[in-house]
PDB file of N, CA and C in Angstrom:
ATOM      1  N   MET A   1       4.793 -19.318 -43.200  1.00 56.00           N
ATOM      2  CA  MET A   1       3.830 -20.145 -42.491  1.00 56.00           C
ATOM      3  C   MET A   1       2.749 -19.599 -42.232  1.00 56.00           C
ATOM      4  N   SER A   2       1.665 -20.245 -42.250  1.00 64.00           N
ATOM      5  CA  SER A   2       0.136 -19.780 -41.829  1.00 64.00           C
ATOM      6  C   SER A   2       0.076 -19.382 -40.243  1.00 64.00           C
ATOM      7  N   ASP A   3      -0.695 -18.085 -40.381  1.00 82.00           N
ATOM      8  CA  ASP A   3      -1.125 -17.394 -39.027  1.00 82.00           C
ATOM      9  C   ASP A   3      -2.452 -18.128 -38.866  1.00 82.00           C
ATOM     10  N   ILE A   4      -2.403 -19.341 -38.036  1.00 85.00           N
ATOM     11  CA  ILE A   4      -3.419 -20.211 -37.742  1.00 85.00           C
ATOM     12  C   ILE A   4      -4.302 -19.437 -36.515  1.00 85.00           C
ATOM     13  N   TYR A   5      -3.724 -18.511 -36.014  1.00 88.00           N
ATOM     14  CA  TYR A   5      -4.517 -17.854 -34.885  1.00 88.00           C
ATOM     15  C   TYR A   5      -5.203 -16.788 -35.402  1.00 88.00           C
ATOM     16  N   ARG A   6      -4.788 -16.080 -36.504  1.00 89.00           N
ATOM     17  CA  ARG A   6      -5.944 -15.193 -37.048  1.00 89.00           C
ATOM     18  C   ARG A   6      -6.907 -15.819 -37.999  1.00 89.00           C
ATOM     19  N   ALA A   7      -6.655 -16.948 -38.385  1.00 90.00           N
ATOM     20  CA  ALA A   7      -7.473 -17.791 -39.147  1.00 90.00           C
ATOM     21  C   ALA A   7      -8.600 -18.350 -38.278  1.00 90.00           C
ATOM     22  N   ILE A   8      -8.338 -18.801 -37.095  1.00 91.00           N
ATOM     23  CA  ILE A   8      -9.578 -19.493 -36.149  1.00 91.00           C
ATOM     24  C   ILE A   8      -9.895 -18.693 -35.159  1.00 91.00           C
ATOM     25  N   SER A   9      -9.426 -17.225 -35.137  1.00 93.00           N
ATOM     26  CA  SER A   9      -9.864 -16.412 -34.212  1.00 93.00           C
ATOM     27  C   SER A   9     -11.586 -16.031 -34.303  1.00 93.00           C
ATOM     28  N   ASP A  10     -12.248 -16.454 -35.551  1.00 96.00           N
ATOM     29  CA  ASP A  10     -13.415 -15.874 -35.691  1.00 96.00           C
ATOM     30  C   ASP A  10     -14.159 -17.303 -35.945  1.00 96.00           C
ATOM     31  N   PRO A  11     -15.421 -17.129 -35.285  1.00 96.00           N
ATOM     32  CA  PRO A  11     -16.326 -18.469 -35.340  1.00 96.00           C
ATOM     33  C   PRO A  11     -16.635 -18.843 -36.653  1.00 96.00           C
ATOM     34  N   ILE A  12     -16.896 -17.857 -37.516  1.00 97.00           N
ATOM     35  CA  ILE A  12     -17.331 -18.007 -38.807  1.00 97.00           C
ATOM     36  C   ILE A  12     -16.254 -18.381 -39.783  1.00 97.00           C
ATOM     37  N   ARG A  13     -15.127 -18.178 -39.430  1.00 97.00           N
ATOM     38  CA  ARG A  13     -13.904 -18.666 -40.392  1.00 97.00           C
ATOM     39  C   ARG A  13     -13.705 -20.146 -39.790  1.00 97.00           C
ATOM     40  N   ARG A  14     -13.804 -20.558 -38.533  1.00 96.00           N
ATOM     41  CA  ARG A  14     -13.793 -21.855 -38.036  1.00 96.00           C
ATOM     42  C   ARG A  14     -14.855 -22.667 -38.667  1.00 96.00           C
ATOM     43  N   GLN A  15     -16.180 -22.156 -38.796  1.00 97.00           N
ATOM     44  CA  GLN A  15     -17.149 -23.008 -39.345  1.00 97.00           C
ATOM     45  C   GLN A  15     -16.982 -23.056 -40.959  1.00 97.00           C
ATOM     46  N   ILE A  16     -16.478 -22.303 -41.567  1.00 98.00           N
ATOM     47  CA  ILE A  16     -15.946 -22.376 -43.034  1.00 98.00           C
ATOM     48  C   ILE A  16     -14.923 -23.561 -43.058  1.00 98.00           C
ATOM     49  N   LEU A  17     -13.971 -23.301 -42.292  1.00 97.00           N
ATOM     50  CA  LEU A  17     -12.924 -24.594 -42.163  1.00 97.00           C
ATOM     51  C   LEU A  17     -13.503 -25.710 -42.276  1.00 97.00           C
ATOM     52  N   ASN A  18     -14.473 -25.854 -41.286  1.00 97.00           N
ATOM     53  CA  ASN A  18     -15.026 -27.052 -41.109  1.00 97.00           C
ATOM     54  C   ASN A  18     -15.936 -27.710 -42.371  1.00 97.00           C
ATOM     55  N   MET A  19     -16.508 -26.638 -43.000  1.00 97.00           N
ATOM     56  CA  MET A  19     -17.378 -27.081 -43.947  1.00 97.00           C
ATOM     57  C   MET A  19     -16.488 -27.665 -45.304  1.00 97.00           C
ATOM     58  N   VAL A  20     -15.298 -26.734 -45.386  1.00 98.00           N
ATOM     59  CA  VAL A  20     -14.564 -27.209 -46.640  1.00 98.00           C
ATOM     60  C   VAL A  20     -13.439 -28.203 -46.448  1.00 98.00           C
ATOM     61  N   ALA A  21     -13.605 -28.644 -45.056  1.00 96.00           N
ATOM     62  CA  ALA A  21     -12.770 -29.836 -44.637  1.00 96.00           C
ATOM     63  C   ALA A  21     -13.034 -31.113 -45.292  1.00 96.00           C
ATOM     64  N   HIS A  22     -14.392 -31.014 -45.571  1.00 93.00           N
ATOM     65  CA  HIS A  22     -15.272 -32.259 -45.851  1.00 93.00           C
ATOM     66  C   HIS A  22     -15.286 -32.634 -47.476  1.00 93.00           C
ATOM     67  N   ARG A  23     -15.480 -31.660 -48.143  1.00 96.00           N
ATOM     68  CA  ARG A  23     -15.686 -31.308 -49.546  1.00 96.00           C
ATOM     69  C   ARG A  23     -15.397 -30.188 -50.120  1.00 96.00           C
ATOM     70  N   GLU A  24     -15.055 -29.913 -51.402  1.00 98.00           N
ATOM     71  CA  GLU A  24     -15.139 -28.786 -52.212  1.00 98.00           C
ATOM     72  C   GLU A  24     -16.291 -28.128 -52.166  1.00 98.00           C
ATOM     73  N   LEU A  25     -16.585 -26.774 -52.084  1.00 98.00           N
ATOM     74  CA  LEU A  25     -17.788 -26.296 -51.932  1.00 98.00           C
ATOM     75  C   LEU A  25     -17.806 -24.713 -52.894  1.00 98.00           C
ATOM     76  N   PRO A  26     -18.998 -24.647 -53.583  1.00 97.00           N
ATOM     77  CA  PRO A  26     -18.837 -23.240 -54.150  1.00 97.00           C
ATOM     78  C   PRO A  26     -19.158 -22.103 -53.154  1.00 97.00           C
ATOM     79  N   GLN A  27     -18.585 -21.065 -53.655  1.00 97.00           N
ATOM     80  CA  GLN A  27     -19.157 -19.880 -52.426  1.00 97.00           C
ATOM     81  C   GLN A  27     -20.390 -19.561 -52.352  1.00 97.00           C
ATOM     82  N   ILE A  28     -21.211 -19.718 -53.336  1.00 96.00           N
ATOM     83  CA  ILE A  28     -22.775 -19.855 -52.931  1.00 96.00           C
ATOM     84  C   ILE A  28     -23.201 -20.640 -51.943  1.00 96.00           C
ATOM     85  N   ASP A  29     -22.830 -21.778 -51.668  1.00 97.00           N
ATOM     86  CA  ASP A  29     -23.196 -22.696 -50.673  1.00 97.00           C
ATOM     87  C   ASP A  29     -22.824 -22.196 -49.364  1.00 97.00           C
ATOM     88  N   ILE A  30     -21.571 -21.772 -49.394  1.00 98.00           N
ATOM     89  CA  ILE A  30     -21.058 -21.248 -48.051  1.00 98.00           C
ATOM     90  C   ILE A  30     -21.853 -20.068 -47.659  1.00 98.00           C
ATOM     91  N   VAL A  31     -22.153 -18.869 -48.548  1.00 97.00           N
ATOM     92  CA  VAL A  31     -22.724 -17.914 -47.870  1.00 97.00           C
ATOM     93  C   VAL A  31     -24.114 -18.332 -47.642  1.00 97.00           C
ATOM     94  N   LYS A  32     -24.842 -19.246 -48.011  1.00 97.00           N
ATOM     95  CA  LYS A  32     -26.173 -19.672 -47.779  1.00 97.00           C
ATOM     96  C   LYS A  32     -26.312 -20.242 -46.178  1.00 97.00           C
ATOM     97  N   ALA A  33     -24.922 -20.688 -45.804  1.00 97.00           N
ATOM     98  CA  ALA A  33     -24.881 -21.350 -44.602  1.00 97.00           C
ATOM     99  C   ALA A  33     -24.762 -20.236 -43.384  1.00 97.00           C
ATOM    100  N   PHE A  34     -24.773 -18.990 -43.610  1.00 97.00           N
ATOM    101  CA  PHE A  34     -24.739 -18.005 -42.729  1.00 97.00           C
ATOM    102  C   PHE A  34     -25.660 -16.914 -42.726  1.00 97.00           C
ATOM    103  N   HIS A  35     -25.945 -16.072 -41.819  1.00 95.00           N
ATOM    104  CA  HIS A  35     -26.928 -15.330 -41.773  1.00 95.00           C
ATOM    105  C   HIS A  35     -26.137 -13.745 -42.002  1.00 95.00           C
ATOM    106  N   ILE A  36     -25.165 -13.672 -42.745  1.00 96.00           N
ATOM    107  CA  ILE A  36     -24.497 -12.315 -43.013  1.00 96.00           C
ATOM    108  C   ILE A  36     -24.431 -12.368 -44.563  1.00 96.00           C
ATOM    109  N   SER A  37     -23.992 -11.234 -45.090  1.00 96.00           N
ATOM    110  CA  SER A  37     -23.900 -10.791 -46.459  1.00 96.00           C
ATOM    111  C   SER A  37     -22.884 -11.580 -47.165  1.00 96.00           C
ATOM    112  N   GLN A  38     -23.178 -11.764 -48.359  1.00 95.00           N
ATOM    113  CA  GLN A  38     -21.841 -12.442 -49.174  1.00 95.00           C
ATOM    114  C   GLN A  38     -20.691 -11.569 -49.241  1.00 95.00           C
ATOM    115  N   PRO A  39     -20.581 -10.143 -49.233  1.00 97.00           N
ATOM    116  CA  PRO A  39     -19.250  -9.570 -49.192  1.00 97.00           C
ATOM    117  C   PRO A  39     -18.740  -9.924 -47.796  1.00 97.00           C
ATOM    118  N   ALA A  40     -19.410 -10.038 -46.768  1.00 97.00           N
ATOM    119  CA  ALA A  40     -18.781 -10.509 -45.196  1.00 97.00           C
ATOM    120  C   ALA A  40     -18.232 -11.878 -45.445  1.00 97.00           C
ATOM    121  N   VAL A  41     -19.004 -12.810 -46.179  1.00 97.00           N
ATOM    122  CA  VAL A  41     -18.429 -14.237 -46.403  1.00 97.00           C
ATOM    123  C   VAL A  41     -17.183 -14.201 -46.846  1.00 97.00           C
ATOM    124  N   LYS A  42     -17.186 -13.234 -48.120  1.00 97.00           N
ATOM    125  CA  LYS A  42     -15.928 -13.192 -49.100  1.00 97.00           C
ATOM    126  C   LYS A  42     -14.863 -12.551 -48.282  1.00 97.00           C
ATOM    127  N   LYS A  43     -15.135 -11.768 -47.392  1.00 97.00           N
ATOM    128  CA  LYS A  43     -13.908 -11.067 -46.454  1.00 97.00           C
ATOM    129  C   LYS A  43     -13.315 -12.227 -45.505  1.00 97.00           C
ATOM    130  N   HIS A  44     -14.047 -13.137 -44.911  1.00 98.00           N
ATOM    131  CA  HIS A  44     -13.594 -14.312 -44.205  1.00 98.00           C
ATOM    132  C   HIS A  44     -12.984 -15.230 -45.141  1.00 98.00           C
ATOM    133  N   LEU A  45     -13.267 -15.536 -46.242  1.00 98.00           N
ATOM    134  CA  LEU A  45     -12.920 -16.471 -47.010  1.00 98.00           C
ATOM    135  C   LEU A  45     -11.371 -15.672 -47.744  1.00 98.00           C
ATOM    136  N   THR A  46     -11.498 -14.503 -47.708  1.00 97.00           N
ATOM    137  CA  THR A  46      -9.833 -13.757 -48.154  1.00 97.00           C
ATOM    138  C   THR A  46      -8.955 -13.980 -47.197  1.00 97.00           C
ATOM    139  N   ILE A  47      -9.533 -13.881 -45.894  1.00 96.00           N
ATOM    140  CA  ILE A  47      -8.700 -14.043 -44.870  1.00 96.00           C
ATOM    141  C   ILE A  47      -7.827 -15.531 -44.811  1.00 96.00           C
ATOM    142  N   LEU A  48      -8.931 -16.648 -45.224  1.00 97.00           N
ATOM    143  CA  LEU A  48      -8.358 -18.071 -45.151  1.00 97.00           C
ATOM    144  C   LEU A  48      -7.446 -18.111 -46.265  1.00 97.00           C
ATOM    145  N   LEU A  49      -7.856 -17.322 -47.574  1.00 97.00           N
ATOM    146  CA  LEU A  49      -6.975 -17.634 -48.513  1.00 97.00           C
ATOM    147  C   LEU A  49      -5.567 -17.179 -48.585  1.00 97.00           C
ATOM    148  N   GLU A  50      -5.533 -15.634 -47.695  1.00 95.00           N
ATOM    149  CA  GLU A  50      -4.494 -15.178 -47.398  1.00 95.00           C
ATOM    150  C   GLU A  50      -3.361 -16.113 -46.561  1.00 95.00           C
ATOM    151  N   GLU A  51      -3.928 -16.847 -45.473  1.00 94.00           N
ATOM    152  CA  GLU A  51      -2.911 -17.581 -44.646  1.00 94.00           C
ATOM    153  C   GLU A  51      -2.885 -18.757 -45.234  1.00 94.00           C
ATOM    154  N   LYS A  52      -3.387 -19.202 -46.598  1.00 95.00           N
ATOM    155  CA  LYS A  52      -3.342 -20.214 -47.330  1.00 95.00           C
ATOM    156  C   LYS A  52      -3.932 -21.437 -46.572  1.00 95.00           C
ATOM    157  N   LEU A  53      -4.865 -21.481 -45.785  1.00 96.00           N
ATOM    158  CA  LEU A  53      -5.591 -22.436 -45.221  1.00 96.00           C
ATOM    159  C   LEU A  53      -6.483 -23.105 -46.209  1.00 96.00           C
ATOM    160  N   VAL A  54      -7.168 -22.291 -47.157  1.00 97.00           N
ATOM    161  CA  VAL A  54      -8.100 -22.789 -48.148  1.00 97.00           C
ATOM    162  C   VAL A  54      -7.663 -22.412 -49.420  1.00 97.00           C
ATOM    163  N   LEU A  55      -7.951 -23.170 -50.564  1.00 98.00           N
ATOM    164  CA  LEU A  55      -7.465 -23.098 -51.969  1.00 98.00           C
ATOM    165  C   LEU A  55      -8.887 -22.836 -52.538  1.00 98.00           C
ATOM    166  N   GLU A  56      -8.692 -21.983 -53.741  1.00 98.00           N
ATOM    167  CA  GLU A  56      -9.701 -21.527 -54.540  1.00 98.00           C
ATOM    168  C   GLU A  56      -9.508 -21.991 -56.087  1.00 98.00           C
ATOM    169  N   ARG A  57     -10.703 -22.260 -56.495  1.00 97.00           N
ATOM    170  CA  ARG A  57     -10.514 -22.652 -57.766  1.00 97.00           C
ATOM    171  C   ARG A  57     -11.776 -22.075 -58.417  1.00 97.00           C
ATOM    172  N   ARG A  58     -11.552 -21.550 -59.736  1.00 96.00           N
ATOM    173  CA  ARG A  58     -12.519 -20.880 -60.332  1.00 96.00           C
ATOM    174  C   ARG A  58     -12.879 -21.598 -61.698  1.00 96.00           C
ATOM    175  N   GLU A  59     -14.167 -21.639 -61.877  1.00 96.00           N
ATOM    176  CA  GLU A  59     -14.851 -22.526 -63.034  1.00 96.00           C
ATOM    177  C   GLU A  59     -15.972 -21.433 -63.448  1.00 96.00           C
ATOM    178  N   GLY A  60     -15.380 -20.867 -64.788  1.00 95.00           N
ATOM    179  CA  GLY A  60     -16.508 -19.903 -65.202  1.00 95.00           C
ATOM    180  C   GLY A  60     -16.675 -18.743 -64.247  1.00 95.00           C
ATOM    181  N   LYS A  61     -17.834 -18.216 -64.002  1.00 93.00           N
ATOM    182  CA  LYS A  61     -17.952 -17.286 -62.736  1.00 93.00           C
ATOM    183  C   LYS A  61     -18.247 -17.751 -61.489  1.00 93.00           C
ATOM    184  N   TYR A  62     -17.990 -19.121 -61.229  1.00 95.00           N
ATOM    185  CA  TYR A  62     -18.018 -19.355 -59.918  1.00 95.00           C
ATOM    186  C   TYR A  62     -16.794 -19.785 -59.253  1.00 95.00           C
ATOM    187  N   CYS A  63     -16.769 -19.860 -57.836  1.00 97.00           N
ATOM    188  CA  CYS A  63     -15.485 -20.085 -57.317  1.00 97.00           C
ATOM    189  C   CYS A  63     -15.777 -21.158 -56.108  1.00 97.00           C
ATOM    190  N   PHE A  64     -14.799 -22.164 -56.178  1.00 98.00           N
ATOM    191  CA  PHE A  64     -14.935 -23.115 -55.173  1.00 98.00           C
ATOM    192  C   PHE A  64     -13.796 -23.226 -54.270  1.00 98.00           C
ATOM    193  N   TYR A  65     -14.049 -23.698 -53.246  1.00 98.00           N
ATOM    194  CA  TYR A  65     -13.249 -23.545 -51.902  1.00 98.00           C
ATOM    195  C   TYR A  65     -12.910 -24.951 -51.504  1.00 98.00           C
ATOM    196  N   ARG A  66     -11.866 -25.117 -51.179  1.00 98.00           N
ATOM    197  CA  ARG A  66     -11.539 -26.565 -50.357  1.00 98.00           C
ATOM    198  C   ARG A  66     -10.514 -26.071 -49.468  1.00 98.00           C
ATOM    199  N   LEU A  67     -10.287 -27.197 -48.205  1.00 97.00           N
ATOM    200  CA  LEU A  67      -9.122 -26.857 -47.425  1.00 97.00           C
ATOM    201  C   LEU A  67      -7.828 -27.292 -47.862  1.00 97.00           C
ATOM    202  N   ASN A  68      -6.851 -26.691 -47.819  1.00 97.00           N
ATOM    203  CA  ASN A  68      -5.556 -26.945 -48.087  1.00 97.00           C
ATOM    204  C   ASN A  68      -4.895 -27.777 -47.032  1.00 97.00           C
ATOM    205  N   ALA A  69      -5.134 -28.992 -46.904  1.00 95.00           N
ATOM    206  CA  ALA A  69      -5.071 -29.746 -45.768  1.00 95.00           C
ATOM    207  C   ALA A  69      -3.614 -29.863 -45.435  1.00 95.00           C
ATOM    208  N   PRO A  70      -2.526 -29.861 -46.406  1.00 94.00           N
ATOM    209  CA  PRO A  70      -0.841 -29.903 -45.709  1.00 94.00           C
ATOM    210  C   PRO A  70      -0.513 -28.863 -45.065  1.00 94.00           C
ATOM    211  N   VAL A  71      -1.039 -27.585 -45.358  1.00 93.00           N
ATOM    212  CA  VAL A  71      -0.764 -26.355 -44.763  1.00 93.00           C
ATOM    213  C   VAL A  71      -1.529 -26.344 -43.582  1.00 93.00           C
ATOM    214  N   PHE A  72      -2.993 -26.517 -43.519  1.00 91.00           N
ATOM    215  CA  PHE A  72      -3.650 -26.856 -42.129  1.00 91.00           C
ATOM    216  C   PHE A  72      -3.204 -27.771 -41.089  1.00 91.00           C
ATOM    217  N   GLU A  73      -2.760 -28.763 -41.755  1.00 91.00           N
ATOM    218  CA  GLU A  73      -2.097 -30.044 -40.703  1.00 91.00           C
ATOM    219  C   GLU A  73      -0.810 -29.143 -40.179  1.00 91.00           C
ATOM    220  N   GLN A  74       0.230 -28.551 -40.961  1.00 92.00           N
ATOM    221  CA  GLN A  74       1.145 -27.956 -40.662  1.00 92.00           C
ATOM    222  C   GLN A  74       0.995 -27.005 -39.417  1.00 92.00           C
ATOM    223  N   ALA A  75       0.030 -26.237 -39.844  1.00 87.00           N
ATOM    224  CA  ALA A  75      -0.321 -24.987 -38.799  1.00 87.00           C
ATOM    225  C   ALA A  75      -0.956 -25.476 -37.633  1.00 87.00           C
ATOM    226  N   TYR A  76      -1.679 -26.571 -37.818  1.00 86.00           N
ATOM    227  CA  TYR A  76      -2.355 -27.276 -36.602  1.00 86.00           C
ATOM    228  C   TYR A  76      -1.166 -27.936 -35.540  1.00 86.00           C
ATOM    229  N   SER A  77      -0.231 -28.490 -36.353  1.00 90.00           N
ATOM    230  CA  SER A  77       0.861 -29.234 -35.385  1.00 90.00           C
ATOM    231  C   SER A  77       1.572 -28.215 -34.710  1.00 90.00           C
ATOM    232  N   GLN A  78       1.804 -26.946 -35.286  1.00 88.00           N
ATOM    233  CA  GLN A  78       2.511 -25.725 -34.614  1.00 88.00           C
ATOM    234  C   GLN A  78       1.471 -25.251 -33.678  1.00 88.00           C
ATOM    235  N   LEU A  79       0.542 -25.233 -33.689  1.00 86.00           N
ATOM    236  CA  LEU A  79      -0.412 -24.479 -32.682  1.00 86.00           C
ATOM    237  C   LEU A  79      -0.358 -25.612 -31.409  1.00 86.00           C
ATOM    238  N   GLN A  80      -0.565 -27.055 -31.899  1.00 90.00           N
ATOM    239  CA  GLN A  80      -0.481 -28.059 -30.558  1.00 90.00           C
ATOM    240  C   GLN A  80       0.994 -27.842 -29.812  1.00 90.00           C
ATOM    241  N   TYR A  81       1.987 -27.502 -30.613  1.00 91.00           N
ATOM    242  CA  TYR A  81       3.259 -27.580 -29.966  1.00 91.00           C
ATOM    243  C   TYR A  81       3.402 -26.079 -29.028  1.00 91.00           C
ATOM    244  N   GLU A  82       2.832 -24.955 -29.703  1.00 88.00           N
ATOM    245  CA  GLU A  82       3.013 -23.815 -28.970  1.00 88.00           C
ATOM    246  C   GLU A  82       2.156 -23.911 -27.580  1.00 88.00           C
ATOM    247  N   ILE A  83       0.863 -24.467 -27.857  1.00 89.00           N
ATOM    248  CA  ILE A  83      -0.024 -24.668 -26.579  1.00 89.00           C
ATOM    249  C   ILE A  83       0.503 -25.491 -25.529  1.00 89.00           C
ATOM    250  N   GLY A  84       1.366 -26.605 -26.022  1.00 91.00           N
ATOM    251  CA  GLY A  84       1.836 -27.686 -25.053  1.00 91.00           C
ATOM    252  C   GLY A  84       2.780 -26.932 -24.422  1.00 91.00           C
ATOM    253  N   ARG A  85       3.680 -26.049 -25.116  1.00 90.00           N
ATOM    254  CA  ARG A  85       4.738 -25.455 -24.181  1.00 90.00           C
ATOM    255  C   ARG A  85       4.036 -24.451 -23.165  1.00 90.00           C
ATOM    256  N   ILE A  86       3.221 -23.841 -23.512  1.00 91.00           N
ATOM    257  CA  ILE A  86       2.559 -22.989 -22.527  1.00 91.00           C
ATOM    258  C   ILE A  86       2.174 -23.446 -21.376  1.00 91.00           C
ATOM    259  N   LEU A  87       1.319 -24.724 -21.642  1.00 91.00           N
ATOM    260  CA  LEU A  87       0.844 -25.545 -20.723  1.00 91.00           C
ATOM    261  C   LEU A  87       1.990 -26.067 -19.599  1.00 91.00           C
ATOM    262  N   GLU A  88       2.906 -26.541 -20.355  1.00 90.00           N
ATOM    263  CA  GLU A  88       4.179 -27.401 -19.691  1.00 90.00           C
ATOM    264  C   GLU A  88       4.667 -26.283 -18.903  1.00 90.00           C
ATOM    265  N   HIS A  89       4.717 -25.143 -19.057  1.00 86.00           N
ATOM    266  CA  HIS A  89       5.321 -24.039 -18.577  1.00 86.00           C
ATOM    267  C   HIS A  89       4.815 -23.532 -17.256  1.00 86.00           C
ATOM    268  N   LYS A  90       3.034 -23.689 -17.385  1.00 87.00           N
ATOM    269  CA  LYS A  90       2.252 -23.310 -16.460  1.00 87.00           C
ATOM    270  C   LYS A  90       2.355 -24.512 -15.263  1.00 87.00           C
ATOM    271  N   LEU A  91       2.471 -25.513 -15.766  1.00 88.00           N
ATOM    272  CA  LEU A  91       2.347 -26.906 -14.803  1.00 88.00           C
ATOM    273  C   LEU A  91       3.812 -26.769 -14.163  1.00 88.00           C
ATOM    274  N   SER A  92       4.827 -26.376 -14.646  1.00 86.00           N
ATOM    275  CA  SER A  92       5.990 -26.341 -14.178  1.00 86.00           C
ATOM    276  C   SER A  92       6.336 -25.393 -12.923  1.00 86.00           C
ATOM    277  N   THR A  93       5.531 -24.255 -13.270  1.00 87.00           N
ATOM    278  CA  THR A  93       5.298 -23.152 -12.146  1.00 87.00           C
ATOM    279  C   THR A  93       4.520 -23.504 -11.025  1.00 87.00           C
ATOM    280  N   LEU A  94       3.434 -24.246 -11.314  1.00 84.00           N
ATOM    281  CA  LEU A  94       2.414 -24.607 -10.485  1.00 84.00           C
ATOM    282  C   LEU A  94       3.377 -25.758  -9.599  1.00 84.00           C
ATOM    283  N   GLN A  95       3.916 -26.386 -10.296  1.00 86.00           N
ATOM    284  CA  GLN A  95       4.635 -27.551  -9.165  1.00 86.00           C
ATOM    285  C   GLN A  95       5.802 -27.062  -8.273  1.00 86.00           C
ATOM    286  N   GLN A  96       6.461 -26.032  -8.869  1.00 86.00           N
ATOM    287  CA  GLN A  96       7.430 -25.121  -8.089  1.00 86.00           C
ATOM    288  C   GLN A  96       6.906 -24.462  -7.034  1.00 86.00           C
ATOM    289  N   TYR A  97       5.612 -23.633  -7.310  1.00 82.00           N
ATOM    290  CA  TYR A  97       4.900 -23.078  -6.263  1.00 82.00           C
ATOM    291  C   TYR A  97       4.672 -24.087  -4.979  1.00 82.00           C
ATOM    292  N   LEU A  98       3.759 -25.132  -5.581  1.00 84.00           N
ATOM    293  CA  LEU A  98       3.534 -26.302  -4.572  1.00 84.00           C
ATOM    294  C   LEU A  98       4.492 -26.582  -3.818  1.00 84.00           C
ATOM    295  N   GLU A  99       5.532 -27.087  -4.195  1.00 83.00           N
ATOM    296  CA  GLU A  99       6.773 -27.561  -3.456  1.00 83.00           C
ATOM    297  C   GLU A  99       7.533 -26.671  -2.644  1.00 83.00           C
ATOM    298  N   GLU A 100       7.245 -25.303  -2.968  1.00 85.00           N
ATOM    299  CA  GLU A 100       7.667 -24.104  -1.887  1.00 85.00           C
ATOM    300  C   GLU A 100       6.916 -24.200  -1.009  1.00 85.00           C
ATOM    301  N   GLU A 101       5.628 -24.276  -0.938  1.00 83.00           N
ATOM    302  CA  GLU A 101       4.564 -24.196  -0.034  1.00 83.00           C
ATOM    303  C   GLU A 101       4.846 -25.443   0.885  1.00 83.00           C
ATOM    304  N   SER A 102       5.178 -26.599   0.645  1.00 78.00           N
ATOM    305  CA  SER A 102       5.331 -27.632   1.503  1.00 78.00           C
ATOM    306  C   SER A 102       6.244 -27.448   2.334  1.00 78.00           C
TER     307      SER A 102
END
């Protein structure tokens, strides 16, 4: 399973995910959207590829990237579940504390 925490921990990777969620983009268009070097953008794309959240297609000397929607949706569902459990536990603890104080 993808480590969505690693993928979304950086704002540049979140922005890349948002960009490729709408349509497939060549690497050069992704690079142009940022004020960082091409190797730095490639490093972010490599992390997203390692986590299988984006797919890469090569056409000649160009690389195109798009969101891997099924993997992203599964990782997002897992993230929602984990955060929901954390919040549920915190609310339960708060409720218990308030009941003891009454």
